[in-house]
mmCIF file of C-alpha atoms and ligand atoms in Angstrom:
data_model
loop_
_atom_site.group_PDB
_atom_site.id
_atom_site.type_symbol
_atom_site.label_atom_id
_atom_site.label_comp_id
_atom_site.label_asym_id
_atom_site.label_seq_id
_atom_site.Cartn_x
_atom_site.Cartn_y
_atom_site.Cartn_z
ATOM 1 C CA UNK O 1121 -20.453 36.853 -76.240
ATOM 2 C CA UNK O 1122 -21.792 35.271 -73.098
ATOM 3 C CA UNK O 1123 -19.665 33.432 -70.503
ATOM 4 C CA UNK O 1124 -20.045 29.728 -70.506
ATOM 5 C CA UNK O 1125 -22.510 28.883 -67.809
ATOM 6 C CA UNK O 1126 -20.988 26.998 -64.826
ATOM 7 C CA UNK O 1127 -21.410 23.354 -65.067
ATOM 8 C CA UNK O 1128 -24.435 22.174 -63.151
ATOM 9 C CA UNK O 1129 -23.313 20.188 -60.054
ATOM 10 C CA UNK O 1130 -23.112 16.551 -60.649
ATOM 11 C CA UNK O 1131 -25.872 15.198 -58.493
ATOM 12 C CA UNK O 1132 -24.137 11.913 -57.719
ATOM 13 C CA UNK O 1133 -20.870 13.532 -56.576
ATOM 14 C CA UNK O 1134 -22.724 16.000 -54.334
ATOM 15 C CA UNK O 1135 -24.756 13.383 -52.552
ATOM 16 C CA UNK O 1136 -21.705 11.185 -52.089
ATOM 17 C CA UNK O 1137 -19.856 14.107 -50.461
ATOM 18 C CA UNK O 1138 -22.823 14.768 -48.165
ATOM 19 C CA UNK O 1139 -22.897 11.138 -47.220
ATOM 20 C CA UNK O 1140 -19.188 11.123 -46.294
ATOM 21 C CA UNK O 1141 -19.657 14.287 -44.277
ATOM 22 C CA UNK O 1142 -22.515 12.755 -42.339
ATOM 23 C CA UNK O 1143 -20.392 9.711 -41.491
ATOM 24 C CA UNK O 1144 -17.531 11.960 -40.395
ATOM 25 C CA UNK O 1145 -19.845 13.943 -38.137
ATOM 26 C CA UNK O 1146 -21.186 10.765 -36.661
ATOM 27 C CA UNK O 1147 -17.681 9.469 -35.867
ATOM 28 C CA UNK O 1148 -16.661 12.819 -34.447
ATOM 29 C CA UNK O 1149 -19.692 12.699 -32.169
ATOM 30 C CA UNK O 1150 -18.843 9.124 -31.122
ATOM 31 C CA UNK O 1151 -15.259 10.024 -30.238
ATOM 32 C CA UNK O 1152 -16.365 13.081 -28.254
ATOM 33 C CA UNK O 1153 -18.886 10.872 -26.462
ATOM 34 C CA UNK O 1154 -16.120 8.375 -25.576
ATOM 35 C CA UNK O 1155 -13.937 11.158 -24.153
ATOM 36 C CA UNK O 1156 -16.877 12.525 -22.148
ATOM 37 C CA UNK O 1157 -17.665 9.039 -20.863
ATOM 38 C CA UNK O 1158 -14.037 8.467 -19.769
ATOM 39 C CA UNK O 1159 -13.922 11.824 -17.979
ATOM 40 C CA UNK O 1160 -17.213 10.994 -16.263
ATOM 41 C CA UNK O 1161 -15.892 7.573 -15.183
ATOM 42 C CA UNK O 1162 -12.634 9.042 -13.843
ATOM 43 C CA UNK O 1163 -14.512 11.770 -11.987
ATOM 44 C CA UNK O 1164 -16.998 9.329 -10.520
ATOM 45 C CA UNK O 1165 -14.364 6.878 -9.309
ATOM 46 C CA UNK O 1166 -12.219 9.661 -7.816
ATOM 47 C CA UNK O 1167 -15.135 11.229 -5.973
ATOM 48 C CA UNK O 1168 -16.495 7.847 -4.932
ATOM 49 C CA UNK O 1169 -13.113 6.747 -3.561
ATOM 50 C CA UNK O 1170 -12.586 10.017 -1.731
ATOM 51 C CA UNK O 1171 -16.054 10.006 -0.234
ATOM 52 C CA UNK O 1172 -16.112 6.385 0.906
ATOM 53 C CA UNK O 1173 -14.185 4.966 3.860
ATOM 54 C CA UNK O 1174 -11.627 2.264 3.156
ATOM 55 C CA UNK O 1175 -12.950 -1.249 3.432
ATOM 56 C CA UNK O 1176 -11.218 -1.634 6.781
ATOM 57 C CA UNK O 1177 -9.574 1.069 8.831
ATOM 58 C CA UNK O 1178 -8.085 0.006 12.131
ATOM 59 C CA UNK O 1179 -7.284 2.603 14.695
ATOM 60 C CA UNK O 1180 -5.070 2.667 17.780
ATOM 61 C CA UNK O 1181 -4.893 5.564 20.214
ATOM 62 C CA UNK O 1182 -1.232 6.675 20.039
ATOM 63 C CA UNK O 1183 -1.365 8.107 23.567
ATOM 64 C CA UNK O 1184 -2.511 4.883 25.161
ATOM 65 C CA UNK O 1185 -0.556 2.214 23.259
ATOM 66 C CA UNK O 1186 1.377 1.259 26.399
ATOM 67 C CA UNK O 1187 -1.716 1.101 28.565
ATOM 68 C CA UNK O 1188 -4.119 -1.158 26.805
ATOM 69 C CA UNK O 1189 -4.927 -3.087 23.663
ATOM 70 C CA UNK O 1190 -2.998 -4.803 20.929
ATOM 71 C CA UNK O 1191 0.203 -2.776 21.226
ATOM 72 C CA UNK O 1192 0.934 -3.039 24.942
ATOM 73 C CA UNK O 1193 4.583 -3.889 25.530
ATOM 74 C CA UNK O 1194 3.997 -7.541 26.416
ATOM 75 C CA UNK O 1195 2.257 -8.029 23.098
ATOM 76 C CA UNK O 1196 5.032 -6.641 20.888
ATOM 77 C CA UNK O 1197 7.364 -8.837 18.879
ATOM 78 C CA UNK O 1198 6.661 -12.015 16.973
ATOM 79 C CA UNK O 1199 3.949 -14.391 18.106
ATOM 80 C CA UNK O 1200 2.346 -17.533 16.796
ATOM 81 C CA UNK O 1201 -1.426 -17.236 16.861
ATOM 82 C CA UNK O 1202 -3.645 -20.137 17.907
ATOM 83 C CA UNK O 1203 -4.317 -20.886 14.216
ATOM 84 C CA UNK O 1204 -0.573 -21.178 13.537
ATOM 85 C CA UNK O 1205 -0.175 -17.894 11.693
ATOM 86 C CA UNK O 1206 2.760 -15.688 12.577
ATOM 87 C CA UNK O 1207 2.088 -12.076 13.515
ATOM 88 C CA UNK O 1208 4.705 -9.432 14.221
ATOM 89 C CA UNK O 1209 3.524 -6.429 16.229
ATOM 90 C CA UNK O 1210 5.620 -3.329 16.551
ATOM 91 C CA UNK O 1211 5.647 0.365 17.333
ATOM 92 C CA UNK O 1212 7.655 3.163 15.801
ATOM 93 C CA UNK O 1213 8.527 6.148 17.943
ATOM 94 C CA UNK O 1214 11.119 8.922 17.837
ATOM 95 C CA UNK O 1215 13.697 7.406 17.241
ATOM 96 C CA UNK O 1216 13.448 3.662 17.426
ATOM 97 C CA UNK O 1217 11.334 0.645 16.688
ATOM 98 C CA UNK O 1218 10.004 -1.615 19.412
ATOM 99 C CA UNK O 1219 11.211 -4.290 19.176
ATOM 100 C CA UNK O 1220 14.364 -3.040 17.461
ATOM 101 C CA UNK O 1221 15.177 -6.551 16.280
ATOM 102 C CA UNK O 1222 12.416 -8.681 14.805
ATOM 103 C CA UNK O 1223 12.748 -12.430 14.382
ATOM 104 C CA UNK O 1224 10.619 -14.261 11.822
ATOM 105 C CA UNK O 1225 10.600 -17.751 10.323
ATOM 106 C CA UNK O 1226 11.640 -18.322 6.712
ATOM 107 C CA UNK O 1227 9.224 -19.696 4.146
ATOM 108 C CA UNK O 1228 6.164 -18.912 6.282
ATOM 109 C CA UNK O 1229 3.407 -16.319 5.860
ATOM 110 C CA UNK O 1230 4.051 -13.473 8.280
ATOM 111 C CA UNK O 1231 1.730 -10.566 9.035
ATOM 112 C CA UNK O 1232 3.212 -7.286 10.210
ATOM 113 C CA UNK O 1233 1.005 -5.036 12.310
ATOM 114 C CA UNK O 1234 2.451 -1.767 13.458
ATOM 115 C CA UNK O 1235 1.581 1.755 14.468
ATOM 116 C CA UNK O 1236 3.277 4.927 15.607
ATOM 117 C CA UNK O 1237 3.329 6.405 19.090
ATOM 118 C CA UNK O 1238 4.115 9.939 17.932
ATOM 119 C CA UNK O 1239 4.715 11.123 14.350
ATOM 120 C CA UNK O 1240 4.680 9.426 10.946
ATOM 121 C CA UNK O 1241 7.488 6.909 10.529
ATOM 122 C CA UNK O 1242 8.454 4.678 7.641
ATOM 123 C CA UNK O 1243 8.718 0.927 7.926
ATOM 124 C CA UNK O 1244 10.800 -0.715 5.254
ATOM 125 C CA UNK O 1245 12.649 -4.010 5.135
ATOM 126 C CA UNK O 1246 15.668 -3.841 2.848
ATOM 127 C CA UNK O 1247 15.715 -6.283 -0.038
ATOM 128 C CA UNK O 1248 11.951 -6.908 0.107
ATOM 129 C CA UNK O 1249 8.888 -5.041 -1.105
ATOM 130 C CA UNK O 1250 7.758 -4.524 2.489
ATOM 131 C CA UNK O 1251 7.171 -0.811 2.771
ATOM 132 C CA UNK O 1252 4.643 0.782 5.085
ATOM 133 C CA UNK O 1253 3.976 4.091 6.714
ATOM 134 C CA UNK O 1254 3.340 4.076 10.426
ATOM 135 C CA UNK O 1255 0.759 6.757 11.051
ATOM 136 C CA UNK O 1256 -0.212 7.705 14.615
ATOM 137 C CA UNK O 1257 -3.794 6.679 15.231
ATOM 138 C CA UNK O 1258 -3.864 3.918 12.634
ATOM 139 C CA UNK O 1259 -2.707 0.326 12.395
ATOM 140 C CA UNK O 1260 -0.639 -0.527 9.317
ATOM 141 C CA UNK O 1261 -0.780 -4.148 8.289
ATOM 142 C CA UNK O 1262 1.004 -6.148 5.612
ATOM 143 C CA UNK O 1263 1.366 -9.814 4.741
ATOM 144 C CA UNK O 1264 4.828 -10.992 3.799
ATOM 145 C CA UNK O 1265 6.915 -14.072 3.269
ATOM 146 C CA UNK O 1266 10.691 -14.439 3.522
ATOM 147 C CA UNK O 1267 12.035 -17.165 1.287
ATOM 148 C CA UNK O 1268 15.502 -17.573 2.793
ATOM 149 C CA UNK O 1269 17.069 -17.075 6.221
ATOM 150 C CA UNK O 1270 19.286 -14.063 6.714
ATOM 151 C CA UNK O 1271 19.502 -10.679 8.340
ATOM 152 C CA UNK O 1272 17.923 -7.579 6.898
ATOM 153 C CA UNK O 1273 17.932 -3.934 7.818
ATOM 154 C CA UNK O 1274 14.770 -2.095 8.725
ATOM 155 C CA UNK O 1275 15.331 1.655 8.422
ATOM 156 C CA UNK O 1276 12.762 4.367 9.032
ATOM 157 C CA UNK O 1277 12.331 6.020 5.667
ATOM 158 C CA UNK O 1278 10.076 8.952 6.545
ATOM 159 C CA UNK O 1279 11.733 12.020 7.935
ATOM 160 C CA UNK O 1280 10.505 12.080 11.521
ATOM 161 C CA UNK O 1281 12.736 14.583 13.242
ATOM 162 C CA UNK O 1282 16.348 15.274 14.116
ATOM 163 C CA UNK O 1283 17.045 11.660 15.050
ATOM 164 C CA UNK O 1284 15.558 10.183 11.887
ATOM 165 C CA UNK O 1285 18.947 9.117 10.486
ATOM 166 C CA UNK O 1286 19.539 6.921 13.520
ATOM 167 C CA UNK O 1287 16.167 5.164 13.471
ATOM 168 C CA UNK O 1288 16.989 1.629 12.407
ATOM 169 C CA UNK O 1289 15.841 -1.854 13.230
ATOM 170 C CA UNK O 1290 16.864 -5.307 12.131
ATOM 171 C CA UNK O 1291 14.962 -8.327 10.921
ATOM 172 C CA UNK O 1292 16.390 -11.794 11.472
ATOM 173 C CA UNK O 1293 14.873 -14.439 9.245
ATOM 174 C CA UNK O 1294 15.630 -17.819 10.753
ATOM 175 C CA UNK O 1295 14.994 -21.386 9.748
ATOM 176 C CA UNK O 1296 11.410 -22.549 10.209
ATOM 177 C CA UNK O 1297 12.311 -25.387 12.591
ATOM 178 C CA UNK O 1298 14.579 -23.176 14.703
ATOM 179 C CA UNK O 1299 11.759 -20.633 14.951
ATOM 180 C CA UNK O 1300 9.294 -23.323 16.041
ATOM 181 C CA UNK O 1301 11.698 -24.382 18.835
ATOM 182 C CA UNK O 1302 12.017 -20.772 20.047
ATOM 183 C CA UNK O 1303 8.283 -20.155 19.822
ATOM 184 C CA UNK O 1304 7.514 -23.258 21.869
ATOM 185 C CA UNK O 1305 9.038 -21.640 24.947
ATOM 186 C CA UNK O 1306 7.923 -18.057 24.659
ATOM 187 C CA UNK O 1307 4.754 -16.216 23.824
ATOM 188 C CA UNK O 1308 6.502 -13.295 22.116
ATOM 189 C CA UNK O 1309 9.845 -13.393 20.389
ATOM 190 C CA UNK O 1310 12.361 -10.787 19.427
ATOM 191 C CA UNK O 1311 16.103 -10.719 18.884
ATOM 192 C CA UNK O 1312 16.813 -7.648 21.002
ATOM 193 C CA UNK O 1313 19.916 -8.432 23.039
HETATM 194 CU CU1 LIG Y 2627 11.220 7.571 12.218
HETATM 195 CU CU2 LIG Y 2627 12.324 8.597 10.434
#
């Protein structure tokens, strides 16, 4: 007695299975292509960013800050520029800020520009999102606005040596009109007593 011969494959079922497999392969290829594309994009942007200079890098020679340029002593503190904007210039050094007390007007755009005379220091104003690193050789700049008058602490938040814990400054935010009266008499303001 002979075995029953295996059923011949159903032609329709076989071609349907092949069709599904082809679609699966195509989708697998698409998803691999997407992953490859994303990796290529991430690699390109990382390499591009690392290889290109920042849009604007400002430098300041840390050994000559007191001799010449933007950060000479007479230029430190808060000043009103000819166009009415308020700019605060400061220096961090082991272990203090100059000026150690900064006065700024409330409800006014203020630009901080600062650098370091020695090592890396941190520049942070408590209760705000103002947070910079002061790196010797470079100017750090940040635009800020203080809504209400008051006094805030300005600690160094980068370990900069044995005296780091004692490196503090203060920021006094005063009423706009009071600031304008002070600024009318002096080119640079600070609240260092
Ligand atoms: Cu300066 Cu820590």
